[in-house]
GROMACS .gro file of C-alpha atoms in nm:
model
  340
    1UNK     CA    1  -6.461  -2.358   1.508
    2UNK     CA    2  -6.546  -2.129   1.789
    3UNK     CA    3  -6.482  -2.385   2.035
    4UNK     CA    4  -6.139  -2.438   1.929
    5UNK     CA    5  -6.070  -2.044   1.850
    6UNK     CA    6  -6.156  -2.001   2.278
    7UNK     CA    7  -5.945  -2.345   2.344
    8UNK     CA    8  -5.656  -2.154   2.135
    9UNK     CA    9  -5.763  -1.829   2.298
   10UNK     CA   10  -5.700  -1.951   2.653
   11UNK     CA   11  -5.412  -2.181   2.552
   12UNK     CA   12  -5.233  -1.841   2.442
   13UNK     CA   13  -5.329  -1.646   2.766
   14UNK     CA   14  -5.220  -1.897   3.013
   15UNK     CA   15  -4.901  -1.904   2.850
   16UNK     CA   16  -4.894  -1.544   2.882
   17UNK     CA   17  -4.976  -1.574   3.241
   18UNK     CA   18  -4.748  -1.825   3.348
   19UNK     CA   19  -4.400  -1.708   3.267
   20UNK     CA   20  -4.310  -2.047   3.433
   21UNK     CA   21  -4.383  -2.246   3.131
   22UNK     CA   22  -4.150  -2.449   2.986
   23UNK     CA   23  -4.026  -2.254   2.633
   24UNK     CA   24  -3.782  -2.473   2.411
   25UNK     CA   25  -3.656  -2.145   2.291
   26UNK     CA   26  -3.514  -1.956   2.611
   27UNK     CA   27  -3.321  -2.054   2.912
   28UNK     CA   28  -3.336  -1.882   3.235
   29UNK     CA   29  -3.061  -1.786   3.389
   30UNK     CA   30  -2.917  -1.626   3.744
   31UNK     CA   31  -2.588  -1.522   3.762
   32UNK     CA   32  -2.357  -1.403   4.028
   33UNK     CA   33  -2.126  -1.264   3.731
   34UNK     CA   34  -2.230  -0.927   3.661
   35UNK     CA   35  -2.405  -0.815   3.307
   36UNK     CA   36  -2.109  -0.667   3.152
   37UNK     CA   37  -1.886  -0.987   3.226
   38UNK     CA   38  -2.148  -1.261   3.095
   39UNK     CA   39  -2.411  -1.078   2.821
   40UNK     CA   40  -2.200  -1.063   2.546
   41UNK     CA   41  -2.114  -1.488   2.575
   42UNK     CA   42  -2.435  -1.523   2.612
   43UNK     CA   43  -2.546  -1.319   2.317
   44UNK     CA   44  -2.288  -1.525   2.090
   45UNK     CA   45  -2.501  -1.830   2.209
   46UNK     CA   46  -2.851  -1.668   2.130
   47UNK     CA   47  -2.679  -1.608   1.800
   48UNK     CA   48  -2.539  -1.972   1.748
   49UNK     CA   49  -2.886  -2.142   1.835
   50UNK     CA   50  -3.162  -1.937   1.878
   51UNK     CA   51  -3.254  -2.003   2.238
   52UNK     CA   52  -3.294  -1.622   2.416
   53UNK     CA   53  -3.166  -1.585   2.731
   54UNK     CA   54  -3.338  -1.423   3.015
   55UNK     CA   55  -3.050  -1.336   3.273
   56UNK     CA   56  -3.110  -1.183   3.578
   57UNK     CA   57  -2.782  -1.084   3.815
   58UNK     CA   58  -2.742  -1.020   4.209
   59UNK     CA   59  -2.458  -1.124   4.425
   60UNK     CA   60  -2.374  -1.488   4.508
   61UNK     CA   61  -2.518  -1.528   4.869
   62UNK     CA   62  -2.833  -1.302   4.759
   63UNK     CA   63  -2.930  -1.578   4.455
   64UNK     CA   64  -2.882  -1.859   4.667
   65UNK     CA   65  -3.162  -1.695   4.921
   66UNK     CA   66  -3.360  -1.618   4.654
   67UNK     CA   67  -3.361  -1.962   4.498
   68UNK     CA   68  -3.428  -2.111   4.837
   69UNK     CA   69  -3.733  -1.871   4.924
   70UNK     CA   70  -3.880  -1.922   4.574
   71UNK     CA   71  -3.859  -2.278   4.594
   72UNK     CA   72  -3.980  -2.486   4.288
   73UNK     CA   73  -4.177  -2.187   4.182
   74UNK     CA   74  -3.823  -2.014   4.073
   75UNK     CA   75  -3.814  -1.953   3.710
   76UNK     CA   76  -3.472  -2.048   3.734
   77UNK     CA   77  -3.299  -2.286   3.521
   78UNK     CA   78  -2.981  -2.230   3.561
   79UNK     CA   79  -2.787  -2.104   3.874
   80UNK     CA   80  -2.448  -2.001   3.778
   81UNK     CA   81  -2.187  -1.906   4.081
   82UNK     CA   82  -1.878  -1.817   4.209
   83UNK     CA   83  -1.668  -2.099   4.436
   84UNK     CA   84  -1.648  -2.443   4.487
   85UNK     CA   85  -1.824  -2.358   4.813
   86UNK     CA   86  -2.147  -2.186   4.733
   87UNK     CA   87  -2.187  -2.475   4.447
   88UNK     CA   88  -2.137  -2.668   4.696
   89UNK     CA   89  -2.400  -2.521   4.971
   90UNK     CA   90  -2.664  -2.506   4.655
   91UNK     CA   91  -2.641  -2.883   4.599
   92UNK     CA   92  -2.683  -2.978   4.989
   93UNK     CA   93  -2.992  -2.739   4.987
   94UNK     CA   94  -3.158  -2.918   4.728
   95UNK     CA   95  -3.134  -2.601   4.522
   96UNK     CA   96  -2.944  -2.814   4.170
   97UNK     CA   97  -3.050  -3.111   3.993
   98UNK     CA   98  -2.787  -3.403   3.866
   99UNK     CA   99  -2.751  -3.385   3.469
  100UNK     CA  100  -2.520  -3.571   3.248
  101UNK     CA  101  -2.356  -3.457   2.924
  102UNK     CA  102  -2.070  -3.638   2.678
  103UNK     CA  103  -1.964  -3.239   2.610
  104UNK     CA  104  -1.944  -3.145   2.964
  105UNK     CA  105  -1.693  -3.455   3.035
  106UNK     CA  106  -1.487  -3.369   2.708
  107UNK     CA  107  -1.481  -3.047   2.779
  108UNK     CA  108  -1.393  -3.029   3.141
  109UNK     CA  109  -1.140  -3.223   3.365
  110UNK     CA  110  -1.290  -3.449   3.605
  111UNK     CA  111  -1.154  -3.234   3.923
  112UNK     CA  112  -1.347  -2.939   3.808
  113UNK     CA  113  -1.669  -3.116   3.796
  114UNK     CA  114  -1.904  -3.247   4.068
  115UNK     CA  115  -1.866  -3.615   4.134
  116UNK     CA  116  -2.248  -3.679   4.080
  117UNK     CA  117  -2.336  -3.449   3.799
  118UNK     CA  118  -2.509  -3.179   4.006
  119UNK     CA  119  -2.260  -2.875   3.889
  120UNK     CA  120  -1.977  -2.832   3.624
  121UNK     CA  121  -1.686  -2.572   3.685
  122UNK     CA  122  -1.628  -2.355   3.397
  123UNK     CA  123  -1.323  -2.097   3.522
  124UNK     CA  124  -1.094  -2.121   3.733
  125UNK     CA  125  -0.962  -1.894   3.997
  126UNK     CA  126  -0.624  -1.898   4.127
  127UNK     CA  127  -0.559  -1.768   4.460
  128UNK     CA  128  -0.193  -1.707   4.491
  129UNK     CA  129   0.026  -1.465   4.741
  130UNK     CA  130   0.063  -1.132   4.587
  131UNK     CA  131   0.370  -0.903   4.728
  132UNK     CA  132   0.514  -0.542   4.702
  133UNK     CA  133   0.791  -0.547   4.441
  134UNK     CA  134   0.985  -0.297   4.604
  135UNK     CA  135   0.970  -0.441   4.963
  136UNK     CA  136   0.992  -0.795   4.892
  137UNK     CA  137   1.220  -1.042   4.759
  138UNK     CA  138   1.016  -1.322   4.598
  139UNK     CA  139   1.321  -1.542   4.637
  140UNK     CA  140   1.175  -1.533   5.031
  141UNK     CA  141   0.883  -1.658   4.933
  142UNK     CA  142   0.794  -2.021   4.881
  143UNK     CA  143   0.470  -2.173   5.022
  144UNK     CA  144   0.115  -2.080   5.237
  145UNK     CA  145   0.252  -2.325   5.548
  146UNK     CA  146   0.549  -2.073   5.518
  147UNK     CA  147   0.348  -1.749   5.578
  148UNK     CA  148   0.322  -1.877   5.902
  149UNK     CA  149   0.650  -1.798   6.003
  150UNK     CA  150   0.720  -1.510   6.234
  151UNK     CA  151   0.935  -1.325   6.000
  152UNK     CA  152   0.607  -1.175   5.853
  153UNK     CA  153   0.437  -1.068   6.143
  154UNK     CA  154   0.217  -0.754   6.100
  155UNK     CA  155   0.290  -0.795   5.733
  156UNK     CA  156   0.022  -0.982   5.554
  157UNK     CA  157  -0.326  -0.866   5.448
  158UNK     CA  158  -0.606  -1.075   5.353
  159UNK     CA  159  -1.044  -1.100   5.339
  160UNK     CA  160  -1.171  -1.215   5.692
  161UNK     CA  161  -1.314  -1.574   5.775
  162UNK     CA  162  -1.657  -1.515   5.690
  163UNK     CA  163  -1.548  -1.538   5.277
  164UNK     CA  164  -1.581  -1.792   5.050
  165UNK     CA  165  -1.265  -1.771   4.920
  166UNK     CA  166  -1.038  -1.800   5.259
  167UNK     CA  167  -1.290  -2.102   5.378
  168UNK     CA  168  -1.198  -2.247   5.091
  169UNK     CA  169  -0.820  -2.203   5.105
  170UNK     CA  170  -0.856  -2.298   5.461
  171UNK     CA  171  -1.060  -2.631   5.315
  172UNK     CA  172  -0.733  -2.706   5.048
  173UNK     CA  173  -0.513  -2.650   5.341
  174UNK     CA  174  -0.720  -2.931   5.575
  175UNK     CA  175  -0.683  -3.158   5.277
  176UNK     CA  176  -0.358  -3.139   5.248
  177UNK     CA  177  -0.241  -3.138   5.585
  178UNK     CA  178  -0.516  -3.257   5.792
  179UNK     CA  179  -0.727  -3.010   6.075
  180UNK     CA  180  -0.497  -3.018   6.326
  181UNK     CA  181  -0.195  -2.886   6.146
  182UNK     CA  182  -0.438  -2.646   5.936
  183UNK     CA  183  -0.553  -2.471   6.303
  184UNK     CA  184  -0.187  -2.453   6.414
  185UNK     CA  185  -0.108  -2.233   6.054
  186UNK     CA  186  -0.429  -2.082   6.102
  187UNK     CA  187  -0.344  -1.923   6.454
  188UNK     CA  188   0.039  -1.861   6.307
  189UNK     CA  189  -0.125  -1.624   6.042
  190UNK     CA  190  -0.377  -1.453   6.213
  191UNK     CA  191  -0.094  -1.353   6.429
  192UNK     CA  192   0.065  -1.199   6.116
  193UNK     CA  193  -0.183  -0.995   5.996
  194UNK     CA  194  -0.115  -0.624   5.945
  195UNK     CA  195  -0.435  -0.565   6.058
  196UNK     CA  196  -0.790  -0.708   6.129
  197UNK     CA  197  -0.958  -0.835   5.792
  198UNK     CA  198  -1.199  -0.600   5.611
  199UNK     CA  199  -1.321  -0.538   5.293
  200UNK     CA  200  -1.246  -0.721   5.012
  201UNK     CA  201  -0.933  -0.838   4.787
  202UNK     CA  202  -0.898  -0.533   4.632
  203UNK     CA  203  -0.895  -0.374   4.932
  204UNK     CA  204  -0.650  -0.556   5.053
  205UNK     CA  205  -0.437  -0.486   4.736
  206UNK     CA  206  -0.492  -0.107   4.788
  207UNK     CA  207  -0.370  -0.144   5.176
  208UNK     CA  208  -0.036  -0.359   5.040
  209UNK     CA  209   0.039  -0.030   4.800
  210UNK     CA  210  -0.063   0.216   5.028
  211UNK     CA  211   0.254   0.070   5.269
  212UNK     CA  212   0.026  -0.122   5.542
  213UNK     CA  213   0.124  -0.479   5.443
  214UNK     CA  214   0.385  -0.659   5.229
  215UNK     CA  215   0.225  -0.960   5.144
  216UNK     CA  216  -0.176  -1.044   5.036
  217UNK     CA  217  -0.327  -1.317   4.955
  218UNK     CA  218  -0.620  -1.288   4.678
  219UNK     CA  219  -0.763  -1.371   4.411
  220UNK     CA  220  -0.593  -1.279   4.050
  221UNK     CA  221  -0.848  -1.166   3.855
  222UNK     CA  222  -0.893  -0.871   4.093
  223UNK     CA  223  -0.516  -0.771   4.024
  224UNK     CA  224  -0.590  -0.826   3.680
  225UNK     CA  225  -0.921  -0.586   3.678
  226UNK     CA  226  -0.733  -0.334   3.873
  227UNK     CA  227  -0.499  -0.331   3.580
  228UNK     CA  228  -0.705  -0.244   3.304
  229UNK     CA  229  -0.966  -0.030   3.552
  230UNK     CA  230  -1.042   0.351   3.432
  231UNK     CA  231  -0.968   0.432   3.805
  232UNK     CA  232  -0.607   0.557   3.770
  233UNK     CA  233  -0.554   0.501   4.189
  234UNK     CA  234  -0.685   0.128   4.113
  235UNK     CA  235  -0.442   0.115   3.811
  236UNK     CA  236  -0.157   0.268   4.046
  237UNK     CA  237  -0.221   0.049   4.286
  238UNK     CA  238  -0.208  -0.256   4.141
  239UNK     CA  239   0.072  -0.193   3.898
  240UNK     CA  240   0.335  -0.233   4.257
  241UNK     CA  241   0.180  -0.515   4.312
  242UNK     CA  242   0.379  -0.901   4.172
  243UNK     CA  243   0.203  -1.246   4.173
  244UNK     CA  244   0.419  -1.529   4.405
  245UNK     CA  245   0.298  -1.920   4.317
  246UNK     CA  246   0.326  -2.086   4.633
  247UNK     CA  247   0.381  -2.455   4.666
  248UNK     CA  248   0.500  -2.545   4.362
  249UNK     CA  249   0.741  -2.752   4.468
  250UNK     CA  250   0.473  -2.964   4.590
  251UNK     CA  251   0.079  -2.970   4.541
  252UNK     CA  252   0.073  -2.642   4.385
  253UNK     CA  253  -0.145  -2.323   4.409
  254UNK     CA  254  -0.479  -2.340   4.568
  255UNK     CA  255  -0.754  -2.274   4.301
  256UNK     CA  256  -1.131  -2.267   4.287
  257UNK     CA  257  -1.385  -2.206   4.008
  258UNK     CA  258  -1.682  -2.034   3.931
  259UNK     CA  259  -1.961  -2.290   3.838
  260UNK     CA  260  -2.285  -2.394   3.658
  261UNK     CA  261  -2.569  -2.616   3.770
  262UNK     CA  262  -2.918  -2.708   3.669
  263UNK     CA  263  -3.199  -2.558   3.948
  264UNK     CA  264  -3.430  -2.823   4.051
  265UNK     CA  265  -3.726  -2.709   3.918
  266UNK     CA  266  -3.529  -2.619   3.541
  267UNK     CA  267  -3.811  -2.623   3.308
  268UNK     CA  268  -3.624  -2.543   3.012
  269UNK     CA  269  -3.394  -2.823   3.069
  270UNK     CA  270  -3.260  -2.896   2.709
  271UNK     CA  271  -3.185  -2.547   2.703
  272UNK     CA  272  -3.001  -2.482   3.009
  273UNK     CA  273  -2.802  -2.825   2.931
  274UNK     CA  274  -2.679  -2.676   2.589
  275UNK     CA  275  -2.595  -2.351   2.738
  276UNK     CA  276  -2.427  -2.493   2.988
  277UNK     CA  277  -2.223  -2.706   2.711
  278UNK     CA  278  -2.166  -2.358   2.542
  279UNK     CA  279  -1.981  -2.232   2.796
  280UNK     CA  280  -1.765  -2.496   2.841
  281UNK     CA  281  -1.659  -2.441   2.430
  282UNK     CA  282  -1.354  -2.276   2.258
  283UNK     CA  283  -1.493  -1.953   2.263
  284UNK     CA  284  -1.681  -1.908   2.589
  285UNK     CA  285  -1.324  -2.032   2.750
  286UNK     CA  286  -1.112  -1.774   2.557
  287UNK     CA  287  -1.394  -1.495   2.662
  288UNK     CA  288  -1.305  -1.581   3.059
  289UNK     CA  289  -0.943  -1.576   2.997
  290UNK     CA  290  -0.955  -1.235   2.793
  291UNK     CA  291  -1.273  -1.039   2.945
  292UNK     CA  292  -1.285  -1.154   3.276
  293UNK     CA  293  -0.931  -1.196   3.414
  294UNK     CA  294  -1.003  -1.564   3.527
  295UNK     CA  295  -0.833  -1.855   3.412
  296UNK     CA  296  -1.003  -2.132   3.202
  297UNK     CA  297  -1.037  -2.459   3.287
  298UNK     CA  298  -0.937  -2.667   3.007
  299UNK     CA  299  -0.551  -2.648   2.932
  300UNK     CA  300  -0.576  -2.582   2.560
  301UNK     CA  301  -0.689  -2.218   2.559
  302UNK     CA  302  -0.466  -1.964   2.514
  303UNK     CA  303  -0.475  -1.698   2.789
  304UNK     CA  304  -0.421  -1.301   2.752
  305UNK     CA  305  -0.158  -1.060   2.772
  306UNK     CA  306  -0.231  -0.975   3.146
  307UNK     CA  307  -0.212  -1.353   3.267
  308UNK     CA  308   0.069  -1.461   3.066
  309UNK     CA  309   0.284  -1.161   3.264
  310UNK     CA  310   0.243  -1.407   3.579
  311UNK     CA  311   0.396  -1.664   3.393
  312UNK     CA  312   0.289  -2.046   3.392
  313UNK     CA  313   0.193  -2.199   3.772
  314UNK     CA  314   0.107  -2.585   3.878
  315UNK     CA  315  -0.185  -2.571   4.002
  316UNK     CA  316  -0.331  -2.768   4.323
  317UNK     CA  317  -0.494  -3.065   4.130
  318UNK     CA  318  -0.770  -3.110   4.447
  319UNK     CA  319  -1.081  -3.212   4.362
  320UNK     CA  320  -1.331  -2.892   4.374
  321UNK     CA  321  -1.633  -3.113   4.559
  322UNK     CA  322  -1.381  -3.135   4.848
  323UNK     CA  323  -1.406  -2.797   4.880
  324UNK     CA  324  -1.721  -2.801   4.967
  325UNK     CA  325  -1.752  -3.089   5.169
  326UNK     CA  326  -1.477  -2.946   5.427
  327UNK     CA  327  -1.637  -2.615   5.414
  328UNK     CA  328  -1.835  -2.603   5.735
  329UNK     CA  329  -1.552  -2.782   5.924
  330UNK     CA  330  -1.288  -2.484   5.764
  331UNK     CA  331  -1.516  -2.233   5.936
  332UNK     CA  332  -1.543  -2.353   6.249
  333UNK     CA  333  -1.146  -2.414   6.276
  334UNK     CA  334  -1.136  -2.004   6.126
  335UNK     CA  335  -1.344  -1.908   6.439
  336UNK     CA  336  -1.144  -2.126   6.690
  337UNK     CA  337  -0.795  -1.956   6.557
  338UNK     CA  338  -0.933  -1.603   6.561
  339UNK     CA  339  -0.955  -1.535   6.251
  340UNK     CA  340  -1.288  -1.297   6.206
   0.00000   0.00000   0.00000
C-alpha cells in the first residue's frame, strides 16, 4: 500500500511539474485576436463541454516566433491567426499539423480551408476601397486595376509593403492577372499615393478624414471598430468615411481570413479539434459578425447592423492557400515597384 501511495504520490507531482501533459479536459490556445474579442466564445465552449481553455494572446508575427523558438516543447495546441499569409508561413515552418474533420468540411467552404488539412479559415476579411463621401463620387469608382489611373494621383492612402494584408492583395492581384501586369499596377499606385505608407488602416482612415487622401484601401472591420469606438475623434472619423466594392463586375472583392490550425506538437489534440469545430458553429460565426466587425465565412449567418449598412458584395472566390503560396513572390514585386 505504501508502494503504490509514493507511485500515486509521484504520478500526481510530475503532472504538476509538467504543464506539458496531455489533459483531455483543456486545450491550449495562442491567439493573435485579443482577450476581449475571443474570451467570451471561448467561455460559451468551456460551458458547452467542459474542456477549460488556457489562452494566451500577443500579436501575429510575435506567436509565430514564439512557436518557432519553443519548438515541440510549446504548450501550444492551437495557433489561431490573422491572414491567409501568416497561416500560410506557419505551415511551411513546420509550425501546424494536418487534421481532418466531417464538421470542419460542413461547416466551411472548401476555398477557405487549406488544401491538405493543415489550417481551417473561420472569418473572413474583406478588403475593399473606402472613400470620402463628400469628395468622391462612388459612381467613379469601379475596380483595384482602376486605382491605377492617373486621375488619383496623390490621392490614395494605404499600409506599406511590409503588411500582411497588402502582400496579400498584391498575391490576389498576381492571380488574377499574372506578375507582370500586377508590377505595372503596382508602380501605377505607388505613384498615387498621398503620401509614403505608415501606420496602420486606421491610420490611414484618420489621414482620408483629416483631408490628406480621398481614397484608402483597408480592411472593414477597422471602419467598423472605429464606429462603435468610445474615442469620439475615431467615431468622427470614420463616420465620413463610405465602403466602394471593387470588381464586382468581375472576380469580386479581394478577401482573406483569420485562421485556425493544430501546432505540431498539440497534445491535447481531441480538444483543440473540437474547439476548432466550435468555432466554425452557428454561434461562434454570429459572435465574429456581431463582436468583431469581420465577416463570417459560411453564407447562412446573418450579419449585424454595421455590415449590413455596406450592403451585399461578391466576393473574390480565390482559394486562400494561394495566398500564401504567392506571398514571397508579392513581396519581392512590392520592393521592385517602390512600394515600402
Amino acid at each position: 500500500m505504501l508502494k503504490t501511495a509514493l507511485i500515486a504520490g509521484v504520478v500526481g507531482l510530475s503532472s504538476l511539474l509538467n504543464p506539458l501533459m496531455a489533459n483531455a479536459n483543456e486545450v491550449n490556445l495562442y491567439s493573435a485576436r485579443i482577450e476581449a474579442l475571443i474570451k467570451p466564445i471561448l467561455d460559451e465552449f468551456t460551458a458547452e463541454t467542459g474542456i477549460r481553455v488556457n489562452l494566451v494572446t500577443g500579436g501575429a508575427d510575435e506567436l509565430l516566433q514564439r512557436l518557432q523558438s519553443e519548438g515541440r516543447n510549446t504548450p501550444a495546441d492551437i495557433l489561431l491567426t490573422t491572414d491567409a499569409g501568416r497561416l500560410h508561413r506557419a505551415k511551411e515552418a513546420g509550425l501546424l499539423q494536418a487534421f481532418a474533420s466531417e464538421t470542419i468540411e460542413r461547416n466551411i467552404p472548401e476555398n477557405y480551408r487549406d488544401p491538405e488539412g493543415y489550417w481551417v479559415g473561420l472569418s473572413m476579411r474583406a478588403r475593399p476601397i473606402m472613400y470620402v463621401r463628400d469628395r468622391v463620387d462612388p459612381s467613379t469608382l469601379s475596380s483595384y486595376e482602376d486605382l491605377a489611373d492617373p486621375r488619383w494621383k496623390g490621392k490614395i492612402c494605404t499600409r506599406s509593403s511590409s503588411n500582411v494584408y497588402n502582400q496579400s492583395l498584391v498575391a490576389a492581384m498576381m492571380a488574377a492577372n499574372g506578375e507582370a501586369a500586377t508590377e505595372q499596377w503596382a508602380r501605377a499606385l505607388v505613384n498615387n499615393f498621398a503620401r509614403p505608407p505608415r501606420g496602420g488602416d486606421r491610420d490611414q482612415i484618420k489621414a482620408a478624414a483629416a483631408g490628406q487622401c480621398d481614397l484608402v484601401i483597408a480592411n472593414t472591420y477597422y471602419l467598423a471598430g472605429m464606429l462603435t469606438d468610445n474615442d469620439p475623434a475615431e467615431r468622427q472619423a470614420a463616420e465620413v468615411i463610405d465602403v466602394f466594392w471593387p470588381n464586382q463586375q468581375d472576380r469580386g472583392t479581394h478577401v482573406n481570413v483569420s485562421g485556425a490550425g493544430l501546432t505540431a506538437a498539440a497534445r491535447n489534440r481531441d480538444a483543440a479539434i473540437a474547439l476548432i469545430e466550435f468555432l466554425s458553429g452557428d454561434r461562434a460565426q454570429q459572435w465574429y459578425a456581431e463582436a468583431n466587425g469581420e465577416y463570417p465565412v459560411r453564407d447562412d449567418i446573418e450579419i449585424g447592423e454595421i455590415l449590413s449598412q455596406w450592403g451585399d458584395f461578391k466576393a473574390d472566390p480565390l482559394d486562400m492557400s494561394i495566398l500564401g503560396d504567392n506571398n514571397a513572390q508579392a513581396l519581392r514585386l512590392m520592393d521592385r515597384a517602390g512600394w515600402r
